[in-house]
């Protein structure tokens, strides 16, 4: 049984970037850039009007009233062939290119017009309502670096820079194998000794929530040969293989044997964490294997603690570890003290402080508890009891 | 020009739940339940072992050593036909049903065995390592109410309750129409007077980020007839119609005319918000129309402030408004004071407090600024200048 931190370090030390692939911009939301993006143009690409109004030479305005002759109109998308001469102005739409000779735009709401005459009241400042060529970005400027997470704002920016397709880190393909002869399908009646298979659904959701591709092999019988074949196929097809069940000391716990059969490099089979002690981690040809326990709460907890950081690292994300912060307890909690104990709670923020209250049984079976929680507090190994008012580290889940 | 709060109230007053649809559990992640879920079974469905070990009658254990005859083995998924008699024990796997006559399980790691004899050292407590039938949930118990947001934990729980398909609130179909004769495609060179179309991509990403179905009609020419036809089609096909551009006072701003032509109920055409003042909102046959401005920062800001809450309300989410919290300024900021000013900044948390620093130009054109920000601070109407150290309300974006 190894320390949690050592186990996590081992997982991350064995996890590398998956490589990259071209992704269409329309499908790049929430992906991570695998290339450096520079601008191919000045943005804005020309001096342009920020308002609907009239383009003029500011030097021709004064205190009091100045008059101009309106000689035309420029709509957005047009490029003015002729400049304006002394005493002239042109009507200009938001986003349209400024004509030669003009250096300011006065807003349409602030002027009077009569036929082709414009009356401006007061001095207009040079540059007023003008967006200068290159004021946002200059050609050749670095815009985004590798590792940038693509939100709607970055998607829009990439479009304006002319990138319809970009290199992103590849998403991992996760293969989920569920074991346990006690499992019946979700549509089946529960008969003697059986329970419904929930881990397959929870694991697929956990993977999808990280934007990974998930494929499930369904429930595989507690039979060494059958599990071996499934795991072999999974290593061929996936980047990450996840099993649930079969990792404890029972007579039908075949995962460790199967990993030996394949020749996988088993890194650990037991970690000082509760729930989830009998978690197994192995590598095989640069692919990762997580043998998660069978109990639903243990499955989700070990996925969050070990698989989530690995997936994030593989896909180039910078926020590999979810942030821990101090949490003030509102209830007493007990622990056995033999392992780091992840206690699922509800965390609320009030006035910049976080408070945690109990939401029920922490039995590793108690998935219902998890549905009432939004976070965990961590009672460190060696501590057997904590009281309301104590401060522990906590974090939000599914982040 | 109406107040921001009045505009938002108007949007939400005109937004109702979209109705519901059956969704397969494998596709229900991040959807919202539209039915109340009760348990059809006791969970666990029978008394079962929480450990790999030996099932026995705790009354037969004592201080010192007690011996039992091992009469068999129960694996998970089996239902024991025979109980145990006095002096007997059976080996039992985690998750297996407890045999008649047993009331405790002793862990395999804590005993000695010799052929069919089990040696237990010390008294074993009644109920030890047993999960009782119904201790998590009883048949008929209410588990989730309408409006529950489905995370991986809820997906797993629904599977264990036997729900392979559930009623969820329907996702809105958003139709995006981009206008502006200055727009060229993302793959096009920028030539005189043109800029690349970025709003279409940003709007699709914003919609997808909310788990909505988004369909884009591409760029429609600044032509009243063509925009009219597009908007008509969009109202037939979508639940929400979003245009960008064409809502200001320019000669080619046709959106308001088109809404009149159709007979839409125009609720407002201008809001005291910066960026994004010329936002138009209308309803037509219970469908929503948002006429967003053409500038990229205005598009994203008005989407966040008005469209996001509407989409969340339509889909049954409880967190309709993103949470505002006090933010300490690290820079000075100026405002015109004529509208509520949304200033895009970077917000950092340190020791339970939030701090905001400037990330560049707030020109409504400056999408690049938005890519460097993770939140906004709101300088209220009437305030023209705020200083480092002042506290304003802020919030994170894209939440």
mmCIF file of N, CA and C in Angstrom, chain A residues 133-253:
data_model
loop_
_atom_site.group_PDB
_atom_site.id
_atom_site.type_symbol
_atom_site.label_atom_id
_atom_site.label_comp_id
_atom_site.label_asym_id
_atom_site.label_seq_id
_atom_site.Cartn_x
_atom_site.Cartn_y
_atom_site.Cartn_z
ATOM 1 N N UNK A 133 -5.810 50.830 -37.706
ATOM 2 C CA UNK A 133 -5.253 49.596 -38.254
ATOM 3 C C UNK A 133 -4.202 49.044 -37.287
ATOM 4 N N UNK A 134 -4.353 47.770 -36.938
ATOM 5 C CA UNK A 134 -3.348 47.104 -36.093
ATOM 6 C C UNK A 134 -3.403 47.457 -34.621
ATOM 7 N N UNK A 135 -4.421 48.224 -34.192
ATOM 8 C CA UNK A 135 -4.420 48.602 -32.758
ATOM 9 C C UNK A 135 -4.726 47.420 -31.849
ATOM 10 N N UNK A 136 -5.421 46.422 -32.354
ATOM 11 C CA UNK A 136 -5.699 45.240 -31.527
ATOM 12 C C UNK A 136 -4.532 44.252 -31.610
ATOM 13 N N UNK A 137 -4.128 43.928 -32.816
ATOM 14 C CA UNK A 137 -3.049 42.959 -33.048
ATOM 15 C C UNK A 137 -2.310 43.371 -34.321
ATOM 16 N N UNK A 138 -0.978 43.188 -34.310
ATOM 17 C CA UNK A 138 -0.200 43.471 -35.524
ATOM 18 C C UNK A 138 0.201 42.161 -36.196
ATOM 19 N N UNK A 139 0.333 42.216 -37.501
ATOM 20 C CA UNK A 139 0.765 41.058 -38.279
ATOM 21 C C UNK A 139 2.036 40.470 -37.660
ATOM 22 N N UNK A 140 2.043 39.175 -37.433
ATOM 23 C CA UNK A 140 3.215 38.521 -36.851
ATOM 24 C C UNK A 140 3.185 38.438 -35.335
ATOM 25 N N UNK A 141 2.257 39.152 -34.697
ATOM 26 C CA UNK A 141 2.154 39.068 -33.237
ATOM 27 C C UNK A 141 1.764 37.660 -32.808
ATOM 28 N N UNK A 142 2.307 37.248 -31.671
ATOM 29 C CA UNK A 142 1.895 35.986 -31.064
ATOM 30 C C UNK A 142 0.537 36.199 -30.403
ATOM 31 N N UNK A 143 -0.404 35.335 -30.705
ATOM 32 C CA UNK A 143 -1.755 35.503 -30.154
ATOM 33 C C UNK A 143 -2.062 34.453 -29.081
ATOM 34 N N UNK A 144 -1.911 33.184 -29.441
ATOM 35 C CA UNK A 144 -2.134 32.108 -28.469
ATOM 36 C C UNK A 144 -0.948 31.157 -28.494
ATOM 37 N N UNK A 145 -0.575 30.648 -27.327
ATOM 38 C CA UNK A 145 0.476 29.640 -27.253
ATOM 39 C C UNK A 145 -0.109 28.239 -27.164
ATOM 40 N N UNK A 146 0.743 27.260 -27.434
ATOM 41 C CA UNK A 146 0.374 25.860 -27.182
ATOM 42 C C UNK A 146 -0.179 25.746 -25.771
ATOM 43 N N UNK A 147 -1.193 24.928 -25.599
ATOM 44 C CA UNK A 147 -1.734 24.744 -24.254
ATOM 45 C C UNK A 147 -2.904 25.664 -23.943
ATOM 46 N N UNK A 148 -3.243 26.548 -24.893
ATOM 47 C CA UNK A 148 -4.398 27.430 -24.659
ATOM 48 C C UNK A 148 -5.692 26.618 -24.740
ATOM 49 N N UNK A 149 -6.504 26.764 -23.722
ATOM 50 C CA UNK A 149 -7.801 26.086 -23.680
ATOM 51 C C UNK A 149 -8.794 26.923 -24.480
ATOM 52 N N UNK A 150 -9.521 26.295 -25.393
ATOM 53 C CA UNK A 150 -10.335 27.053 -26.354
ATOM 54 C C UNK A 150 -11.779 27.242 -25.874
ATOM 55 N N UNK A 151 -12.043 28.455 -25.407
ATOM 56 C CA UNK A 151 -13.384 28.859 -24.982
ATOM 57 C C UNK A 151 -14.070 29.572 -26.164
ATOM 58 N N UNK A 152 -15.320 29.985 -26.019
ATOM 59 C CA UNK A 152 -15.971 30.692 -27.133
ATOM 60 C C UNK A 152 -15.187 31.919 -27.602
ATOM 61 N N UNK A 153 -14.527 32.608 -26.685
ATOM 62 C CA UNK A 153 -13.771 33.807 -27.068
ATOM 63 C C UNK A 153 -12.578 33.440 -27.954
ATOM 64 N N UNK A 154 -11.871 32.369 -27.628
ATOM 65 C CA UNK A 154 -10.731 31.954 -28.439
ATOM 66 C C UNK A 154 -11.205 31.441 -29.804
ATOM 67 N N UNK A 155 -12.362 30.769 -29.822
ATOM 68 C CA UNK A 155 -12.914 30.288 -31.100
ATOM 69 C C UNK A 155 -13.197 31.482 -32.018
ATOM 70 N N UNK A 156 -13.838 32.522 -31.469
ATOM 71 C CA UNK A 156 -14.111 33.720 -32.257
ATOM 72 C C UNK A 156 -12.825 34.378 -32.735
ATOM 73 N N UNK A 157 -11.845 34.472 -31.854
ATOM 74 C CA UNK A 157 -10.574 35.108 -32.206
ATOM 75 C C UNK A 157 -9.876 34.337 -33.330
ATOM 76 N N UNK A 158 -9.864 33.019 -33.236
ATOM 77 C CA UNK A 158 -9.223 32.210 -34.281
ATOM 78 C C UNK A 158 -9.907 32.423 -35.629
ATOM 79 N N UNK A 159 -11.239 32.563 -35.603
ATOM 80 C CA UNK A 159 -11.955 32.850 -36.852
ATOM 81 C C UNK A 159 -11.498 34.186 -37.427
ATOM 82 N N UNK A 160 -11.395 35.201 -36.589
ATOM 83 C CA UNK A 160 -11.016 36.509 -37.132
ATOM 84 C C UNK A 160 -9.567 36.510 -37.608
ATOM 85 N N UNK A 161 -8.770 35.577 -37.132
ATOM 86 C CA UNK A 161 -7.377 35.462 -37.591
ATOM 87 C C UNK A 161 -7.250 34.578 -38.827
ATOM 88 N N UNK A 162 -8.350 33.951 -39.250
ATOM 89 C CA UNK A 162 -8.312 33.147 -40.459
ATOM 90 C C UNK A 162 -7.903 31.693 -40.249
ATOM 91 N N UNK A 163 -8.071 31.192 -39.044
ATOM 92 C CA UNK A 163 -7.745 29.781 -38.779
ATOM 93 C C UNK A 163 -9.036 28.957 -38.764
ATOM 94 N N UNK A 164 -9.351 28.297 -39.865
ATOM 95 C CA UNK A 164 -10.573 27.485 -39.908
ATOM 96 C C UNK A 164 -10.317 26.088 -39.367
ATOM 97 N N UNK A 165 -9.063 25.768 -39.203
ATOM 98 C CA UNK A 165 -8.675 24.452 -38.678
ATOM 99 C C UNK A 165 -7.384 24.652 -37.906
ATOM 100 N N UNK A 166 -7.239 23.977 -36.805
ATOM 101 C CA UNK A 166 -6.075 24.165 -35.948
ATOM 102 C C UNK A 166 -5.591 22.831 -35.424
ATOM 103 N N UNK A 167 -4.362 22.804 -34.976
ATOM 104 C CA UNK A 167 -3.834 21.603 -34.343
ATOM 105 C C UNK A 167 -4.212 21.612 -32.861
ATOM 106 N N UNK A 168 -4.882 20.549 -32.423
ATOM 107 C CA UNK A 168 -5.207 20.393 -31.002
ATOM 108 C C UNK A 168 -4.616 19.091 -30.495
ATOM 109 N N UNK A 169 -4.363 19.037 -29.190
ATOM 110 C CA UNK A 169 -3.925 17.764 -28.620
ATOM 111 C C UNK A 169 -5.046 16.743 -28.794
ATOM 112 N N UNK A 170 -4.639 15.538 -29.106
ATOM 113 C CA UNK A 170 -5.612 14.477 -29.361
ATOM 114 C C UNK A 170 -6.347 14.130 -28.066
ATOM 115 N N UNK A 171 -7.618 13.790 -28.212
ATOM 116 C CA UNK A 171 -8.382 13.315 -27.055
ATOM 117 C C UNK A 171 -8.056 11.851 -26.823
ATOM 118 N N UNK A 172 -7.954 11.407 -25.581
ATOM 119 C CA UNK A 172 -7.720 9.981 -25.375
ATOM 120 C C UNK A 172 -8.972 9.167 -25.661
ATOM 121 N N UNK A 173 -8.758 7.974 -26.141
ATOM 122 C CA UNK A 173 -9.864 7.012 -26.235
ATOM 123 C C UNK A 173 -9.798 6.138 -24.987
ATOM 124 N N UNK A 174 -10.861 6.189 -24.234
ATOM 125 C CA UNK A 174 -10.927 5.412 -22.989
ATOM 126 C C UNK A 174 -11.797 4.184 -23.226
ATOM 127 N N UNK A 175 -11.261 3.019 -22.905
ATOM 128 C CA UNK A 175 -12.064 1.794 -22.977
ATOM 129 C C UNK A 175 -12.474 1.404 -21.557
ATOM 130 N N UNK A 176 -13.773 1.225 -21.365
ATOM 131 C CA UNK A 176 -14.306 0.867 -20.046
ATOM 132 C C UNK A 176 -14.731 -0.595 -20.045
ATOM 133 N N UNK A 177 -14.195 -1.339 -19.105
ATOM 134 C CA UNK A 177 -14.562 -2.756 -18.938
ATOM 135 C C UNK A 177 -15.106 -2.929 -17.524
ATOM 136 N N UNK A 178 -16.325 -3.382 -17.439
ATOM 137 C CA UNK A 178 -16.956 -3.546 -16.133
ATOM 138 C C UNK A 178 -16.981 -5.034 -15.794
ATOM 139 N N UNK A 179 -16.555 -5.395 -14.602
ATOM 140 C CA UNK A 179 -16.584 -6.805 -14.228
ATOM 141 C C UNK A 179 -17.480 -7.000 -13.006
ATOM 142 N N UNK A 180 -17.919 -8.208 -12.806
ATOM 143 C CA UNK A 180 -18.731 -8.517 -11.633
ATOM 144 C C UNK A 180 -19.933 -9.372 -12.004
ATOM 145 N N UNK A 181 -19.930 -10.646 -11.544
ATOM 146 C CA UNK A 181 -21.039 -11.540 -11.883
ATOM 147 C C UNK A 181 -22.321 -11.176 -11.150
ATOM 148 N N UNK A 182 -22.210 -10.234 -10.199
ATOM 149 C CA UNK A 182 -23.419 -9.796 -9.494
ATOM 150 C C UNK A 182 -24.193 -8.747 -10.280
ATOM 151 N N UNK A 183 -23.651 -8.325 -11.416
ATOM 152 C CA UNK A 183 -24.271 -7.213 -12.137
ATOM 153 C C UNK A 183 -25.331 -7.683 -13.124
ATOM 154 N N UNK A 184 -26.477 -7.020 -13.082
ATOM 155 C CA UNK A 184 -27.479 -7.205 -14.139
ATOM 156 C C UNK A 184 -27.640 -5.867 -14.853
ATOM 157 N N UNK A 185 -28.274 -5.902 -16.012
ATOM 158 C CA UNK A 185 -28.426 -4.692 -16.818
ATOM 159 C C UNK A 185 -29.359 -3.683 -16.163
ATOM 160 N N UNK A 186 -29.265 -2.462 -16.638
ATOM 161 C CA UNK A 186 -30.057 -1.392 -16.054
ATOM 162 C C UNK A 186 -31.552 -1.638 -16.245
ATOM 163 N N UNK A 187 -31.924 -2.354 -17.302
ATOM 164 C CA UNK A 187 -33.346 -2.633 -17.537
ATOM 165 C C UNK A 187 -33.826 -3.921 -16.866
ATOM 166 N N UNK A 188 -32.900 -4.615 -16.214
ATOM 167 C CA UNK A 188 -33.283 -5.895 -15.611
ATOM 168 C C UNK A 188 -33.857 -5.713 -14.205
ATOM 169 N N UNK A 189 -34.731 -6.688 -13.844
ATOM 170 C CA UNK A 189 -35.191 -6.759 -12.464
ATOM 171 C C UNK A 189 -34.032 -7.209 -11.585
ATOM 172 N N UNK A 190 -34.013 -6.719 -10.362
ATOM 173 C CA UNK A 190 -33.016 -7.207 -9.400
ATOM 174 C C UNK A 190 -33.536 -8.497 -8.805
ATOM 175 N N UNK A 191 -32.825 -9.601 -9.072
ATOM 176 C CA UNK A 191 -33.226 -10.869 -8.456
ATOM 177 C C UNK A 191 -32.132 -11.275 -7.478
ATOM 178 N N UNK A 192 -32.312 -12.408 -6.830
ATOM 179 C CA UNK A 192 -31.461 -12.826 -5.718
ATOM 180 C C UNK A 192 -29.970 -12.608 -5.944
ATOM 181 N N UNK A 193 -29.360 -11.793 -5.115
ATOM 182 C CA UNK A 193 -27.912 -11.633 -5.120
ATOM 183 C C UNK A 193 -27.386 -10.643 -6.147
ATOM 184 N N UNK A 194 -28.260 -10.123 -7.015
ATOM 185 C CA UNK A 194 -27.797 -9.239 -8.092
ATOM 186 C C UNK A 194 -27.995 -7.761 -7.743
ATOM 187 N N UNK A 195 -27.208 -6.931 -8.380
ATOM 188 C CA UNK A 195 -27.449 -5.478 -8.351
ATOM 189 C C UNK A 195 -27.273 -4.965 -9.778
ATOM 190 N N UNK A 196 -27.816 -3.784 -10.043
ATOM 191 C CA UNK A 196 -27.686 -3.264 -11.404
ATOM 192 C C UNK A 196 -26.302 -2.670 -11.625
ATOM 193 N N UNK A 197 -25.850 -2.802 -12.848
ATOM 194 C CA UNK A 197 -24.576 -2.250 -13.301
ATOM 195 C C UNK A 197 -24.685 -0.724 -13.387
ATOM 196 N N UNK A 198 -24.049 -0.038 -12.468
ATOM 197 C CA UNK A 198 -24.063 1.422 -12.551
ATOM 198 C C UNK A 198 -22.691 1.972 -12.912
ATOM 199 N N UNK A 199 -21.632 1.217 -12.645
ATOM 200 C CA UNK A 199 -20.284 1.764 -12.871
ATOM 201 C C UNK A 199 -20.014 2.060 -14.344
ATOM 202 N N UNK A 200 -20.518 1.219 -15.221
ATOM 203 C CA UNK A 200 -20.314 1.443 -16.651
ATOM 204 C C UNK A 200 -20.859 2.818 -17.057
ATOM 205 N N UNK A 201 -22.029 3.166 -16.542
ATOM 206 C CA UNK A 201 -22.653 4.446 -16.896
ATOM 207 C C UNK A 201 -21.913 5.616 -16.248
ATOM 208 N N UNK A 202 -21.541 5.421 -14.975
ATOM 209 C CA UNK A 202 -20.824 6.506 -14.280
ATOM 210 C C UNK A 202 -19.466 6.751 -14.947
ATOM 211 N N UNK A 203 -18.771 5.680 -15.318
ATOM 212 C CA UNK A 203 -17.438 5.836 -15.930
ATOM 213 C C UNK A 203 -17.537 6.509 -17.304
ATOM 214 N N UNK A 204 -18.520 6.119 -18.088
ATOM 215 C CA UNK A 204 -18.692 6.769 -19.392
ATOM 216 C C UNK A 204 -18.964 8.264 -19.201
ATOM 217 N N UNK A 205 -19.801 8.583 -18.223
ATOM 218 C CA UNK A 205 -20.126 9.996 -17.967
ATOM 219 C C UNK A 205 -18.892 10.751 -17.480
ATOM 220 N N UNK A 206 -18.108 10.131 -16.608
ATOM 221 C CA UNK A 206 -16.889 10.781 -16.122
ATOM 222 C C UNK A 206 -15.923 11.065 -17.276
ATOM 223 N N UNK A 207 -15.780 10.105 -18.182
ATOM 224 C CA UNK A 207 -14.895 10.303 -19.331
ATOM 225 C C UNK A 207 -15.434 11.364 -20.281
ATOM 226 N N UNK A 208 -16.717 11.285 -20.579
ATOM 227 C CA UNK A 208 -17.318 12.280 -21.481
ATOM 228 C C UNK A 208 -17.230 13.682 -20.895
ATOM 229 N N UNK A 209 -17.355 13.760 -19.589
ATOM 230 C CA UNK A 209 -17.280 15.057 -18.917
ATOM 231 C C UNK A 209 -15.910 15.709 -19.101
ATOM 232 N N UNK A 210 -14.889 14.883 -19.376
ATOM 233 C CA UNK A 210 -13.538 15.397 -19.625
ATOM 234 C C UNK A 210 -13.281 15.552 -21.123
ATOM 235 N N UNK A 211 -14.333 15.370 -21.924
ATOM 236 C CA UNK A 211 -14.192 15.548 -23.369
ATOM 237 C C UNK A 211 -13.357 14.430 -23.992
ATOM 238 N N UNK A 212 -13.316 13.273 -23.332
ATOM 239 C CA UNK A 212 -12.609 12.109 -23.897
ATOM 240 C C UNK A 212 -13.591 11.300 -24.742
ATOM 241 N N UNK A 213 -13.038 10.462 -25.624
ATOM 242 C CA UNK A 213 -13.883 9.497 -26.331
ATOM 243 C C UNK A 213 -13.964 8.243 -25.473
ATOM 244 N N UNK A 214 -15.167 7.809 -25.188
ATOM 245 C CA UNK A 214 -15.316 6.647 -24.323
ATOM 246 C C UNK A 214 -16.000 5.530 -25.084
ATOM 247 N N UNK A 215 -15.444 4.347 -24.991
ATOM 248 C CA UNK A 215 -16.113 3.172 -25.559
ATOM 249 C C UNK A 215 -16.231 2.142 -24.450
ATOM 250 N N UNK A 216 -17.414 1.571 -24.300
ATOM 251 C CA UNK A 216 -17.593 0.584 -23.246
ATOM 252 C C UNK A 216 -17.683 -0.807 -23.836
ATOM 253 N N UNK A 217 -16.988 -1.753 -23.213
ATOM 254 C CA UNK A 217 -17.089 -3.157 -23.618
ATOM 255 C C UNK A 217 -18.196 -3.875 -22.850
ATOM 256 N N UNK A 218 -18.955 -3.139 -22.046
ATOM 257 C CA UNK A 218 -20.039 -3.767 -21.296
ATOM 258 C C UNK A 218 -19.501 -4.576 -20.120
ATOM 259 N N UNK A 219 -20.368 -5.459 -19.595
ATOM 260 C CA UNK A 219 -19.968 -6.269 -18.438
ATOM 261 C C UNK A 219 -19.282 -7.541 -18.924
ATOM 262 N N UNK A 220 -18.095 -7.773 -18.412
ATOM 263 C CA UNK A 220 -17.360 -8.996 -18.749
ATOM 264 C C UNK A 220 -17.396 -9.915 -17.521
ATOM 265 N N UNK A 221 -17.713 -11.167 -17.786
ATOM 266 C CA UNK A 221 -17.832 -12.177 -16.734
ATOM 267 C C UNK A 221 -16.558 -12.266 -15.877
ATOM 268 N N UNK A 222 -16.698 -12.639 -14.626
ATOM 269 C CA UNK A 222 -15.546 -12.854 -13.743
ATOM 270 C C UNK A 222 -14.838 -14.146 -14.132
ATOM 271 N N UNK A 223 -14.160 -14.119 -15.265
ATOM 272 C CA UNK A 223 -13.509 -15.303 -15.808
ATOM 273 C C UNK A 223 -12.172 -14.818 -16.360
ATOM 274 N N UNK A 224 -11.101 -15.399 -15.855
ATOM 275 C CA UNK A 224 -9.765 -14.877 -16.161
ATOM 276 C C UNK A 224 -9.506 -14.781 -17.653
ATOM 277 N N UNK A 225 -9.888 -15.811 -18.390
ATOM 278 C CA UNK A 225 -9.651 -15.836 -19.838
ATOM 279 C C UNK A 225 -10.430 -14.729 -20.546
ATOM 280 N N UNK A 226 -11.690 -14.575 -20.147
ATOM 281 C CA UNK A 226 -12.530 -13.558 -20.802
ATOM 282 C C UNK A 226 -12.040 -12.145 -20.493
ATOM 283 N N UNK A 227 -11.645 -11.938 -19.245
ATOM 284 C CA UNK A 227 -11.121 -10.616 -18.881
ATOM 285 C C UNK A 227 -9.818 -10.362 -19.629
ATOM 286 N N UNK A 228 -8.972 -11.388 -19.722
ATOM 287 C CA UNK A 228 -7.705 -11.250 -20.449
ATOM 288 C C UNK A 228 -7.947 -10.801 -21.893
ATOM 289 N N UNK A 229 -8.868 -11.466 -22.555
ATOM 290 C CA UNK A 229 -9.152 -11.105 -23.948
ATOM 291 C C UNK A 229 -9.681 -9.674 -24.081
ATOM 292 N N UNK A 230 -10.539 -9.304 -23.168
ATOM 293 C CA UNK A 230 -11.081 -7.938 -23.212
ATOM 294 C C UNK A 230 -9.986 -6.912 -22.999
ATOM 295 N N UNK A 231 -9.135 -7.165 -22.031
ATOM 296 C CA UNK A 231 -8.081 -6.191 -21.723
ATOM 297 C C UNK A 231 -7.104 -6.102 -22.895
ATOM 298 N N UNK A 232 -6.788 -7.254 -23.500
ATOM 299 C CA UNK A 232 -5.912 -7.243 -24.690
ATOM 300 C C UNK A 232 -6.502 -6.381 -25.800
ATOM 301 N N UNK A 233 -7.759 -6.598 -26.101
ATOM 302 C CA UNK A 233 -8.425 -5.792 -27.136
ATOM 303 C C UNK A 233 -8.427 -4.316 -26.769
ATOM 304 N N UNK A 234 -8.685 -4.076 -25.505
ATOM 305 C CA UNK A 234 -8.771 -2.683 -25.047
ATOM 306 C C UNK A 234 -7.437 -1.976 -25.230
ATOM 307 N N UNK A 235 -6.351 -2.649 -24.953
ATOM 308 C CA UNK A 235 -5.038 -2.027 -25.137
ATOM 309 C C UNK A 235 -4.741 -1.772 -26.613
ATOM 310 N N UNK A 236 -5.283 -2.613 -27.477
ATOM 311 C CA UNK A 236 -5.105 -2.373 -28.916
ATOM 312 C C UNK A 236 -5.853 -1.124 -29.363
ATOM 313 N N UNK A 237 -7.040 -0.951 -28.794
ATOM 314 C CA UNK A 237 -7.951 0.067 -29.312
ATOM 315 C C UNK A 237 -7.845 1.401 -28.583
ATOM 316 N N UNK A 238 -7.515 1.362 -27.300
ATOM 317 C CA UNK A 238 -7.625 2.587 -26.499
ATOM 318 C C UNK A 238 -6.291 3.165 -26.081
ATOM 319 N N UNK A 239 -6.347 4.379 -25.539
ATOM 320 C CA UNK A 239 -5.176 5.003 -24.929
ATOM 321 C C UNK A 239 -5.161 4.752 -23.426
ATOM 322 N N UNK A 240 -6.363 4.628 -22.879
ATOM 323 C CA UNK A 240 -6.510 4.375 -21.448
ATOM 324 C C UNK A 240 -7.500 3.219 -21.306
ATOM 325 N N UNK A 241 -7.150 2.234 -20.487
ATOM 326 C CA UNK A 241 -8.059 1.120 -20.220
ATOM 327 C C UNK A 241 -8.479 1.217 -18.757
ATOM 328 N N UNK A 242 -9.782 1.210 -18.540
ATOM 329 C CA UNK A 242 -10.286 1.293 -17.166
ATOM 330 C C UNK A 242 -11.173 0.082 -16.903
ATOM 331 N N UNK A 243 -10.870 -0.631 -15.819
ATOM 332 C CA UNK A 243 -11.768 -1.707 -15.399
ATOM 333 C C UNK A 243 -12.386 -1.303 -14.069
ATOM 334 N N UNK A 244 -13.560 -1.843 -13.783
ATOM 335 C CA UNK A 244 -14.068 -1.690 -12.419
ATOM 336 C C UNK A 244 -14.360 -3.070 -11.870
ATOM 337 N N UNK A 245 -13.968 -3.264 -10.618
ATOM 338 C CA UNK A 245 -14.126 -4.566 -9.958
ATOM 339 C C UNK A 245 -12.923 -5.458 -10.218
ATOM 340 N N UNK A 246 -12.848 -6.510 -9.415
ATOM 341 C CA UNK A 246 -11.824 -7.540 -9.662
ATOM 342 C C UNK A 246 -10.428 -7.202 -9.199
ATOM 343 N N UNK A 247 -10.299 -6.185 -8.328
ATOM 344 C CA UNK A 247 -8.954 -5.775 -7.922
ATOM 345 C C UNK A 247 -8.662 -6.032 -6.450
ATOM 346 N N UNK A 248 -9.581 -6.712 -5.754
ATOM 347 C CA UNK A 248 -9.352 -6.902 -4.326
ATOM 348 C C UNK A 248 -8.720 -8.271 -4.072
ATOM 349 N N UNK A 249 -8.978 -8.828 -2.925
ATOM 350 C CA UNK A 249 -8.319 -10.105 -2.573
ATOM 351 C C UNK A 249 -9.277 -11.286 -2.676
ATOM 352 N N UNK A 250 -10.419 -11.077 -3.328
ATOM 353 C CA UNK A 250 -11.389 -12.154 -3.456
ATOM 354 C C UNK A 250 -10.944 -13.223 -4.453
ATOM 355 N N UNK A 251 -11.662 -14.349 -4.430
ATOM 356 C CA UNK A 251 -11.273 -15.484 -5.281
ATOM 357 C C UNK A 251 -11.533 -15.208 -6.760
ATOM 358 N N UNK A 252 -12.314 -14.179 -7.068
ATOM 359 C CA UNK A 252 -12.653 -13.909 -8.462
ATOM 360 C C UNK A 252 -12.072 -12.572 -8.920
ATOM 361 N N UNK A 253 -11.068 -12.103 -8.185
ATOM 362 C CA UNK A 253 -10.431 -10.837 -8.528
ATOM 363 C C UNK A 253 -9.233 -11.106 -9.427
#
